[in-house]
Amino acid sequence: ITVTTVNAGAGNVSLTSTTGSVLDNADNATAITAGVLTLTAGGAAGSIGTVGALNEMDTTTANLTLVVGTSFFVANSIDLTDLSITSTQTGDTNNTYSLTATSLTFTVTDPGTNYSIAAVNDSTGLNLTFSGDESITVSGNAISVGSGTVSLTSTAGGVGLGGWPTFAAIQTTSTSGSAVLISANGGSITDPSGGDTANIKVGDGAGVTLSASGSIGAAGVGRIDITTTTPTSLTVSASAGSSQSI
């Protein structure tokens, strides 16, 4: 699918290529405008946009969902409130993820064996969902979404949450019952930093859910540290016989 102009105002737009890509028409004067926008390029070689300023998908939406088989290149002209990214790749390939939006810093890479989240920062508030089949590594001070929520899922690997002494890998001021959801359906939830650091920081009384087919944390400095000023609702699920250290 090659897109010129779609303007739905505050309405919903969903564009899907089941075996190919969703591409821009190489004209920055045209864009997709919607209240809620879903772009799906589900083919094994499918991309959303391509490299180059003229070839990025030009969008104007506050609520963006990307479902992609390989790489995506998106330039959004306004602030995002909701961002959902699902990688549907087949096999381990080197993919590029490029996204710009008002108030957003976004640095996520996929060198072929794992998703590396170095920065998803939005001080105005962002509800972030990320899912893929490889392991996910989150650097210390990487995800900061204001009052938004965070959901990370590895469908076939583990999730590593780095941390700094004062800056957790995931930071949100949300007090929602589902402020942070971490699922490692093919491995463990770990702290690869190897230090006694904060991994998750949430608002007062927020809900945190950790689910893994393997272990969650490790004894001592390998534990998963959750920081809040008042008690947090914590749900933990690990495979039978696995260790849990939080």
PDB file of C-alpha atoms in Angstrom, residues 2-242:
ATOM      1  CA  THR A   2       1.310   3.455  -0.959  1.00  0.00           C
ATOM      2  CA  VAL A   3      -0.449   6.279   0.870  1.00  0.00           C
ATOM      3  CA  THR A   4      -0.992   9.835  -0.333  1.00  0.00           C
ATOM      4  CA  THR A   5      -3.471  11.712   1.892  1.00  0.00           C
ATOM      5  CA  VAL A   6      -5.980  10.293   4.363  1.00  0.00           C
ATOM      6  CA  ASN A   7      -7.821  12.759   6.613  1.00  0.00           C
ATOM      7  CA  ALA A   8     -10.303  11.240   9.046  1.00  0.00           C
ATOM      8  CA  GLY A   9     -10.188  14.143  11.488  1.00  0.00           C
ATOM      9  CA  ALA A  10     -10.758  12.656  14.956  1.00  0.00           C
ATOM     10  CA  GLY A  11     -11.942   9.348  13.478  1.00  0.00           C
ATOM     11  CA  ASN A  12     -10.135   6.022  13.310  1.00  0.00           C
ATOM     12  CA  VAL A  13      -7.952   4.851  10.406  1.00  0.00           C
ATOM     13  CA  SER A  14      -6.556   1.343   9.926  1.00  0.00           C
ATOM     14  CA  LEU A  15      -4.386   0.398   6.944  1.00  0.00           C
ATOM     15  CA  THR A  16      -3.212  -3.204   6.546  1.00  0.00           C
ATOM     16  CA  SER A  17      -0.961  -5.014   4.110  1.00  0.00           C
ATOM     17  CA  THR A  18      -1.046  -8.699   5.025  1.00  0.00           C
ATOM     18  CA  THR A  19       1.943  -9.708   2.861  1.00  0.00           C
ATOM     19  CA  GLY A  20       3.715  -6.449   1.984  1.00  0.00           C
ATOM     20  CA  SER A  21       4.532  -2.938   3.199  1.00  0.00           C
ATOM     21  CA  VAL A  22       2.713   0.306   3.974  1.00  0.00           C
ATOM     22  CA  LEU A  23       4.657   3.070   2.234  1.00  0.00           C
ATOM     23  CA  ASP A  24       4.687   6.853   1.960  1.00  0.00           C
ATOM     24  CA  ASN A  25       4.334   8.579  -1.405  1.00  0.00           C
ATOM     25  CA  ALA A  26       7.606  10.491  -0.883  1.00  0.00           C
ATOM     26  CA  ASP A  27       5.807  13.811  -0.375  1.00  0.00           C
ATOM     27  CA  ASN A  28       6.004  15.442   3.074  1.00  0.00           C
ATOM     28  CA  ALA A  29       3.043  17.668   2.203  1.00  0.00           C
ATOM     29  CA  THR A  30       0.720  14.664   2.433  1.00  0.00           C
ATOM     30  CA  ALA A  31      -0.105  12.784   5.635  1.00  0.00           C
ATOM     31  CA  ILE A  32      -2.487  10.430   7.423  1.00  0.00           C
ATOM     32  CA  THR A  33      -4.607  12.302   9.965  1.00  0.00           C
ATOM     33  CA  ALA A  34      -6.676  10.383  12.511  1.00  0.00           C
ATOM     34  CA  GLY A  35      -7.679  10.293  16.141  1.00  0.00           C
ATOM     35  CA  VAL A  36      -6.558   6.661  16.321  1.00  0.00           C
ATOM     36  CA  LEU A  37      -4.229   5.279  13.646  1.00  0.00           C
ATOM     37  CA  THR A  38      -3.219   1.649  13.072  1.00  0.00           C
ATOM     38  CA  LEU A  39      -0.645   0.724  10.433  1.00  0.00           C
ATOM     39  CA  THR A  40       0.006  -2.962   9.787  1.00  0.00           C
ATOM     40  CA  ALA A  41       2.682  -4.398   7.503  1.00  0.00           C
ATOM     41  CA  GLY A  42       2.492  -8.006   8.551  1.00  0.00           C
ATOM     42  CA  GLY A  43       4.485  -9.662   5.801  1.00  0.00           C
ATOM     43  CA  ALA A  44       7.853 -11.254   6.577  1.00  0.00           C
ATOM     44  CA  ALA A  45       9.524  -8.465   4.595  1.00  0.00           C
ATOM     45  CA  GLY A  46       6.913  -5.812   5.289  1.00  0.00           C
ATOM     46  CA  SER A  47       7.957  -2.346   6.475  1.00  0.00           C
ATOM     47  CA  ILE A  48       6.124   0.820   7.439  1.00  0.00           C
ATOM     48  CA  GLY A  49       7.735   3.643   5.478  1.00  0.00           C
ATOM     49  CA  THR A  50      11.351   3.394   4.351  1.00  0.00           C
ATOM     50  CA  VAL A  51      14.601   5.174   5.143  1.00  0.00           C
ATOM     51  CA  GLY A  52      14.950   8.840   4.170  1.00  0.00           C
ATOM     52  CA  ALA A  53      13.114  12.016   5.168  1.00  0.00           C
ATOM     53  CA  LEU A  54      10.821  11.893   2.131  1.00  0.00           C
ATOM     54  CA  ASN A  55      10.002   8.223   2.613  1.00  0.00           C
ATOM     55  CA  GLU A  56       8.950   8.245   6.271  1.00  0.00           C
ATOM     56  CA  MET A  57       5.247   7.736   6.925  1.00  0.00           C
ATOM     57  CA  ASP A  58       3.908  11.216   7.665  1.00  0.00           C
ATOM     58  CA  THR A  59       1.199  10.998  10.326  1.00  0.00           C
ATOM     59  CA  THR A  60      -0.852  13.261  12.560  1.00  0.00           C
ATOM     60  CA  THR A  61      -2.367  11.316  15.427  1.00  0.00           C
ATOM     61  CA  ALA A  62      -2.298  11.120  19.223  1.00  0.00           C
ATOM     62  CA  ASN A  63      -2.894   7.361  19.293  1.00  0.00           C
ATOM     63  CA  LEU A  64      -0.573   5.264  17.101  1.00  0.00           C
ATOM     64  CA  THR A  65      -0.352   1.492  16.660  1.00  0.00           C
ATOM     65  CA  LEU A  66       2.368  -0.087  14.522  1.00  0.00           C
ATOM     66  CA  VAL A  67       2.356  -3.789  13.624  1.00  0.00           C
ATOM     67  CA  VAL A  68       5.374  -4.577  11.484  1.00  0.00           C
ATOM     68  CA  GLY A  69       7.330  -7.517  10.091  1.00  0.00           C
ATOM     69  CA  THR A  70      10.626  -5.651   9.694  1.00  0.00           C
ATOM     70  CA  SER A  71      11.430  -1.938  10.070  1.00  0.00           C
ATOM     71  CA  PHE A  72       9.396   1.224  10.501  1.00  0.00           C
ATOM     72  CA  PHE A  73      10.056   4.889   9.751  1.00  0.00           C
ATOM     73  CA  VAL A  74       7.354   7.258  11.021  1.00  0.00           C
ATOM     74  CA  ALA A  75       7.249  11.045  11.473  1.00  0.00           C
ATOM     75  CA  ASN A  76       4.285  12.103  13.623  1.00  0.00           C
ATOM     76  CA  SER A  77       3.561  15.815  13.752  1.00  0.00           C
ATOM     77  CA  ILE A  78       1.906  16.058  17.186  1.00  0.00           C
ATOM     78  CA  ASP A  79       2.280  14.695  20.728  1.00  0.00           C
ATOM     79  CA  LEU A  80       1.428  11.038  21.283  1.00  0.00           C
ATOM     80  CA  THR A  81      -0.727   9.884  24.191  1.00  0.00           C
ATOM     81  CA  ASP A  82      -0.676   6.211  23.200  1.00  0.00           C
ATOM     82  CA  LEU A  83       1.962   4.193  21.341  1.00  0.00           C
ATOM     83  CA  SER A  84       1.719   0.476  20.634  1.00  0.00           C
ATOM     84  CA  ILE A  85       4.421  -1.406  18.717  1.00  0.00           C
ATOM     85  CA  THR A  86       4.242  -5.092  17.785  1.00  0.00           C
ATOM     86  CA  SER A  87       7.055  -6.848  15.930  1.00  0.00           C
ATOM     87  CA  THR A  88       5.766  -9.826  13.923  1.00  0.00           C
ATOM     88  CA  GLN A  89       9.086 -10.751  12.309  1.00  0.00           C
ATOM     89  CA  THR A  90       9.905 -14.299  11.256  1.00  0.00           C
ATOM     90  CA  GLY A  91      13.454 -15.271  12.240  1.00  0.00           C
ATOM     91  CA  ASP A  92      16.173 -13.029  13.625  1.00  0.00           C
ATOM     92  CA  THR A  93      16.787 -10.063  11.336  1.00  0.00           C
ATOM     93  CA  ASN A  94      18.403  -6.658  11.784  1.00  0.00           C
ATOM     94  CA  ASN A  95      15.599  -4.097  11.808  1.00  0.00           C
ATOM     95  CA  THR A  96      15.494  -0.302  12.121  1.00  0.00           C
ATOM     96  CA  TYR A  97      12.908   1.518  14.219  1.00  0.00           C
ATOM     97  CA  SER A  98      12.612   5.262  13.611  1.00  0.00           C
ATOM     98  CA  LEU A  99       9.884   7.386  15.174  1.00  0.00           C
ATOM     99  CA  THR A 100       9.628  11.118  15.801  1.00  0.00           C
ATOM    100  CA  ALA A 101       6.828  13.013  17.558  1.00  0.00           C
ATOM    101  CA  THR A 102       6.397  16.142  19.633  1.00  0.00           C
ATOM    102  CA  SER A 103       7.899  15.724  23.157  1.00  0.00           C
ATOM    103  CA  LEU A 104       9.129  12.195  22.338  1.00  0.00           C
ATOM    104  CA  THR A 105      12.672  10.823  22.481  1.00  0.00           C
ATOM    105  CA  PHE A 106      12.733   7.385  20.874  1.00  0.00           C
ATOM    106  CA  THR A 107      15.768   5.110  20.553  1.00  0.00           C
ATOM    107  CA  VAL A 108      14.898   1.440  20.063  1.00  0.00           C
ATOM    108  CA  THR A 109      17.061  -0.955  18.044  1.00  0.00           C
ATOM    109  CA  ASP A 110      16.847  -4.554  16.883  1.00  0.00           C
ATOM    110  CA  PRO A 111      20.277  -5.879  15.868  1.00  0.00           C
ATOM    111  CA  GLY A 112      18.740  -9.262  15.111  1.00  0.00           C
ATOM    112  CA  THR A 113      18.873 -11.121  18.412  1.00  0.00           C
ATOM    113  CA  ASN A 114      17.150  -8.801  20.890  1.00  0.00           C
ATOM    114  CA  TYR A 115      15.219  -5.568  21.175  1.00  0.00           C
ATOM    115  CA  SER A 116      17.253  -2.872  22.908  1.00  0.00           C
ATOM    116  CA  ILE A 117      15.307   0.030  24.421  1.00  0.00           C
ATOM    117  CA  ALA A 118      17.696   2.899  25.151  1.00  0.00           C
ATOM    118  CA  ALA A 119      15.137   5.720  25.281  1.00  0.00           C
ATOM    119  CA  VAL A 120      11.381   6.131  25.172  1.00  0.00           C
ATOM    120  CA  ASN A 121      10.870   9.408  26.997  1.00  0.00           C
ATOM    121  CA  ASP A 122       7.747  11.579  26.941  1.00  0.00           C
ATOM    122  CA  SER A 123       7.253  14.009  29.817  1.00  0.00           C
ATOM    123  CA  THR A 124       3.709  14.886  28.726  1.00  0.00           C
ATOM    124  CA  GLY A 125       2.536  11.323  29.372  1.00  0.00           C
ATOM    125  CA  LEU A 126       2.566   8.256  27.122  1.00  0.00           C
ATOM    126  CA  ASN A 127       0.851   4.888  27.378  1.00  0.00           C
ATOM    127  CA  LEU A 128       3.497   2.570  25.901  1.00  0.00           C
ATOM    128  CA  THR A 129       3.002  -1.006  24.693  1.00  0.00           C
ATOM    129  CA  PHE A 130       5.826  -3.000  23.085  1.00  0.00           C
ATOM    130  CA  SER A 131       5.692  -6.662  22.060  1.00  0.00           C
ATOM    131  CA  GLY A 132       8.010  -8.907  20.050  1.00  0.00           C
ATOM    132  CA  ASP A 133       9.403 -12.413  19.784  1.00  0.00           C
ATOM    133  CA  GLU A 134      12.993 -11.663  20.870  1.00  0.00           C
ATOM    134  CA  SER A 135      14.334 -10.855  24.317  1.00  0.00           C
ATOM    135  CA  ILE A 136      13.955  -7.234  25.429  1.00  0.00           C
ATOM    136  CA  THR A 137      16.683  -5.242  27.169  1.00  0.00           C
ATOM    137  CA  VAL A 138      15.801  -1.922  28.821  1.00  0.00           C
ATOM    138  CA  SER A 139      18.697   0.343  29.773  1.00  0.00           C
ATOM    139  CA  GLY A 140      18.770   2.325  33.015  1.00  0.00           C
ATOM    140  CA  ASN A 141      16.798   5.584  32.710  1.00  0.00           C
ATOM    141  CA  ALA A 142      15.420   4.398  29.360  1.00  0.00           C
ATOM    142  CA  ILE A 143      11.631   4.537  29.705  1.00  0.00           C
ATOM    143  CA  SER A 144      10.099   7.634  31.269  1.00  0.00           C
ATOM    144  CA  VAL A 145       6.464   8.220  30.349  1.00  0.00           C
ATOM    145  CA  GLY A 146       5.164  10.824  32.794  1.00  0.00           C
ATOM    146  CA  SER A 147       1.786   9.670  34.091  1.00  0.00           C
ATOM    147  CA  GLY A 148       1.460   7.028  31.379  1.00  0.00           C
ATOM    148  CA  THR A 149       1.569   3.241  31.636  1.00  0.00           C
ATOM    149  CA  VAL A 150       4.093   0.692  30.345  1.00  0.00           C
ATOM    150  CA  SER A 151       3.534  -2.811  28.959  1.00  0.00           C
ATOM    151  CA  LEU A 152       6.466  -4.877  27.657  1.00  0.00           C
ATOM    152  CA  THR A 153       6.068  -8.425  26.311  1.00  0.00           C
ATOM    153  CA  SER A 154       8.605 -10.847  24.905  1.00  0.00           C
ATOM    154  CA  THR A 155       6.645 -13.730  23.415  1.00  0.00           C
ATOM    155  CA  ALA A 156       9.706 -15.997  23.059  1.00  0.00           C
ATOM    156  CA  GLY A 157      12.446 -14.535  25.265  1.00  0.00           C
ATOM    157  CA  GLY A 158      13.271 -12.752  28.508  1.00  0.00           C
ATOM    158  CA  VAL A 159      13.161  -9.144  29.689  1.00  0.00           C
ATOM    159  CA  GLY A 160      16.203  -7.418  31.212  1.00  0.00           C
ATOM    160  CA  LEU A 161      15.602  -4.292  33.285  1.00  0.00           C
ATOM    161  CA  GLY A 162      18.719  -2.212  33.849  1.00  0.00           C
ATOM    162  CA  GLY A 163      18.929   0.498  36.455  1.00  0.00           C
ATOM    163  CA  TRP A 164      20.872   3.383  37.941  1.00  0.00           C
ATOM    164  CA  PRO A 165      20.976   4.240  41.655  1.00  0.00           C
ATOM    165  CA  THR A 166      18.464   7.074  41.171  1.00  0.00           C
ATOM    166  CA  PHE A 167      16.989   6.411  37.707  1.00  0.00           C
ATOM    167  CA  ALA A 168      15.031   3.215  37.131  1.00  0.00           C
ATOM    168  CA  ALA A 169      14.796   1.470  33.775  1.00  0.00           C
ATOM    169  CA  ILE A 170      11.042   2.171  33.797  1.00  0.00           C
ATOM    170  CA  GLN A 171       9.687   5.349  35.374  1.00  0.00           C
ATOM    171  CA  THR A 172       6.071   6.435  35.573  1.00  0.00           C
ATOM    172  CA  THR A 173       4.075   8.562  37.983  1.00  0.00           C
ATOM    173  CA  SER A 174       0.949   6.589  37.125  1.00  0.00           C
ATOM    174  CA  THR A 175      -1.201   5.416  40.032  1.00  0.00           C
ATOM    175  CA  SER A 176      -3.147   3.063  37.771  1.00  0.00           C
ATOM    176  CA  GLY A 177      -3.749  -0.520  38.802  1.00  0.00           C
ATOM    177  CA  SER A 178      -1.996  -1.532  35.583  1.00  0.00           C
ATOM    178  CA  ALA A 179       0.838   1.024  35.600  1.00  0.00           C
ATOM    179  CA  VAL A 180       3.545  -1.484  34.616  1.00  0.00           C
ATOM    180  CA  LEU A 181       3.123  -4.921  33.023  1.00  0.00           C
ATOM    181  CA  ILE A 182       6.201  -7.011  32.159  1.00  0.00           C
ATOM    182  CA  SER A 183       5.819 -10.428  30.493  1.00  0.00           C
ATOM    183  CA  ALA A 184       8.689 -12.749  29.593  1.00  0.00           C
ATOM    184  CA  ASN A 185       6.901 -15.663  27.947  1.00  0.00           C
ATOM    185  CA  GLY A 186      10.097 -17.361  26.789  1.00  0.00           C
ATOM    186  CA  GLY A 187      12.547 -16.623  29.589  1.00  0.00           C
ATOM    187  CA  SER A 188      13.204 -14.717  32.800  1.00  0.00           C
ATOM    188  CA  ILE A 189      12.869 -11.144  34.045  1.00  0.00           C
ATOM    189  CA  THR A 190      16.350 -10.090  35.130  1.00  0.00           C
ATOM    190  CA  ASP A 191      18.490  -7.161  36.256  1.00  0.00           C
ATOM    191  CA  PRO A 192      21.503  -7.261  33.897  1.00  0.00           C
ATOM    192  CA  SER A 193      23.109  -4.216  35.530  1.00  0.00           C
ATOM    193  CA  GLY A 194      24.485  -6.378  38.312  1.00  0.00           C
ATOM    194  CA  GLY A 195      24.098  -3.613  40.854  1.00  0.00           C
ATOM    195  CA  ASP A 196      21.798  -2.687  43.713  1.00  0.00           C
ATOM    196  CA  THR A 197      19.719  -0.347  41.581  1.00  0.00           C
ATOM    197  CA  ALA A 198      16.107   0.660  41.036  1.00  0.00           C
ATOM    198  CA  ASN A 199      14.489  -1.154  38.114  1.00  0.00           C
ATOM    199  CA  ILE A 200      10.886   0.088  38.210  1.00  0.00           C
ATOM    200  CA  LYS A 201       9.600   3.348  39.704  1.00  0.00           C
ATOM    201  CA  VAL A 202       5.854   3.982  39.897  1.00  0.00           C
ATOM    202  CA  GLY A 203       3.348   6.372  41.438  1.00  0.00           C
ATOM    203  CA  ASP A 204       1.650   5.945  44.805  1.00  0.00           C
ATOM    204  CA  GLY A 205      -0.262   2.667  45.054  1.00  0.00           C
ATOM    205  CA  ALA A 206       0.221   1.785  41.377  1.00  0.00           C
ATOM    206  CA  GLY A 207      -0.174  -1.762  40.116  1.00  0.00           C
ATOM    207  CA  VAL A 208       2.858  -3.720  38.864  1.00  0.00           C
ATOM    208  CA  THR A 209       2.532  -7.135  37.197  1.00  0.00           C
ATOM    209  CA  LEU A 210       5.551  -9.353  36.503  1.00  0.00           C
ATOM    210  CA  SER A 211       5.059 -12.615  34.604  1.00  0.00           C
ATOM    211  CA  ALA A 212       7.760 -14.998  33.333  1.00  0.00           C
ATOM    212  CA  SER A 213       8.096 -18.564  32.103  1.00  0.00           C
ATOM    213  CA  GLY A 214      11.456 -18.598  33.923  1.00  0.00           C
ATOM    214  CA  SER A 215      12.646 -16.812  37.044  1.00  0.00           C
ATOM    215  CA  ILE A 216      12.017 -13.262  38.203  1.00  0.00           C
ATOM    216  CA  GLY A 217      15.121 -11.587  39.557  1.00  0.00           C
ATOM    217  CA  ALA A 218      17.916 -13.280  41.489  1.00  0.00           C
ATOM    218  CA  ALA A 219      19.029 -13.189  45.090  1.00  0.00           C
ATOM    219  CA  GLY A 220      20.957 -10.159  46.347  1.00  0.00           C
ATOM    220  CA  VAL A 221      21.816  -7.401  43.907  1.00  0.00           C
ATOM    221  CA  GLY A 222      20.129  -9.350  41.099  1.00  0.00           C
ATOM    222  CA  ARG A 223      16.673  -8.779  42.546  1.00  0.00           C
ATOM    223  CA  ILE A 224      14.062  -6.655  40.762  1.00  0.00           C
ATOM    224  CA  ASP A 225      13.711  -3.409  42.738  1.00  0.00           C
ATOM    225  CA  ILE A 226      10.412  -1.502  42.664  1.00  0.00           C
ATOM    226  CA  THR A 227      10.410   2.026  44.051  1.00  0.00           C
ATOM    227  CA  THR A 228       7.335   3.940  45.257  1.00  0.00           C
ATOM    228  CA  THR A 229       6.435   6.150  48.222  1.00  0.00           C
ATOM    229  CA  THR A 230       3.365   4.162  49.242  1.00  0.00           C
ATOM    230  CA  PRO A 231       2.553   0.436  48.967  1.00  0.00           C
ATOM    231  CA  THR A 232       2.111  -0.865  45.443  1.00  0.00           C
ATOM    232  CA  SER A 233      -0.176  -3.624  44.219  1.00  0.00           C
ATOM    233  CA  LEU A 234       2.190  -6.357  43.008  1.00  0.00           C
ATOM    234  CA  THR A 235       1.247  -9.438  40.983  1.00  0.00           C
ATOM    235  CA  VAL A 236       3.985 -11.982  40.319  1.00  0.00           C
ATOM    236  CA  SER A 237       3.806 -15.158  38.248  1.00  0.00           C
ATOM    237  CA  ALA A 238       6.812 -17.374  37.476  1.00  0.00           C
ATOM    238  CA  SER A 239       7.055 -20.946  36.231  1.00  0.00           C
ATOM    239  CA  ALA A 240       6.885 -23.777  38.748  1.00  0.00           C
ATOM    240  CA  GLY A 241      10.170 -24.234  40.575  1.00  0.00           C
ATOM    241  CA  SER A 242      11.633 -20.919  39.418  1.00  0.00           C
TER     242      SER A 242
END
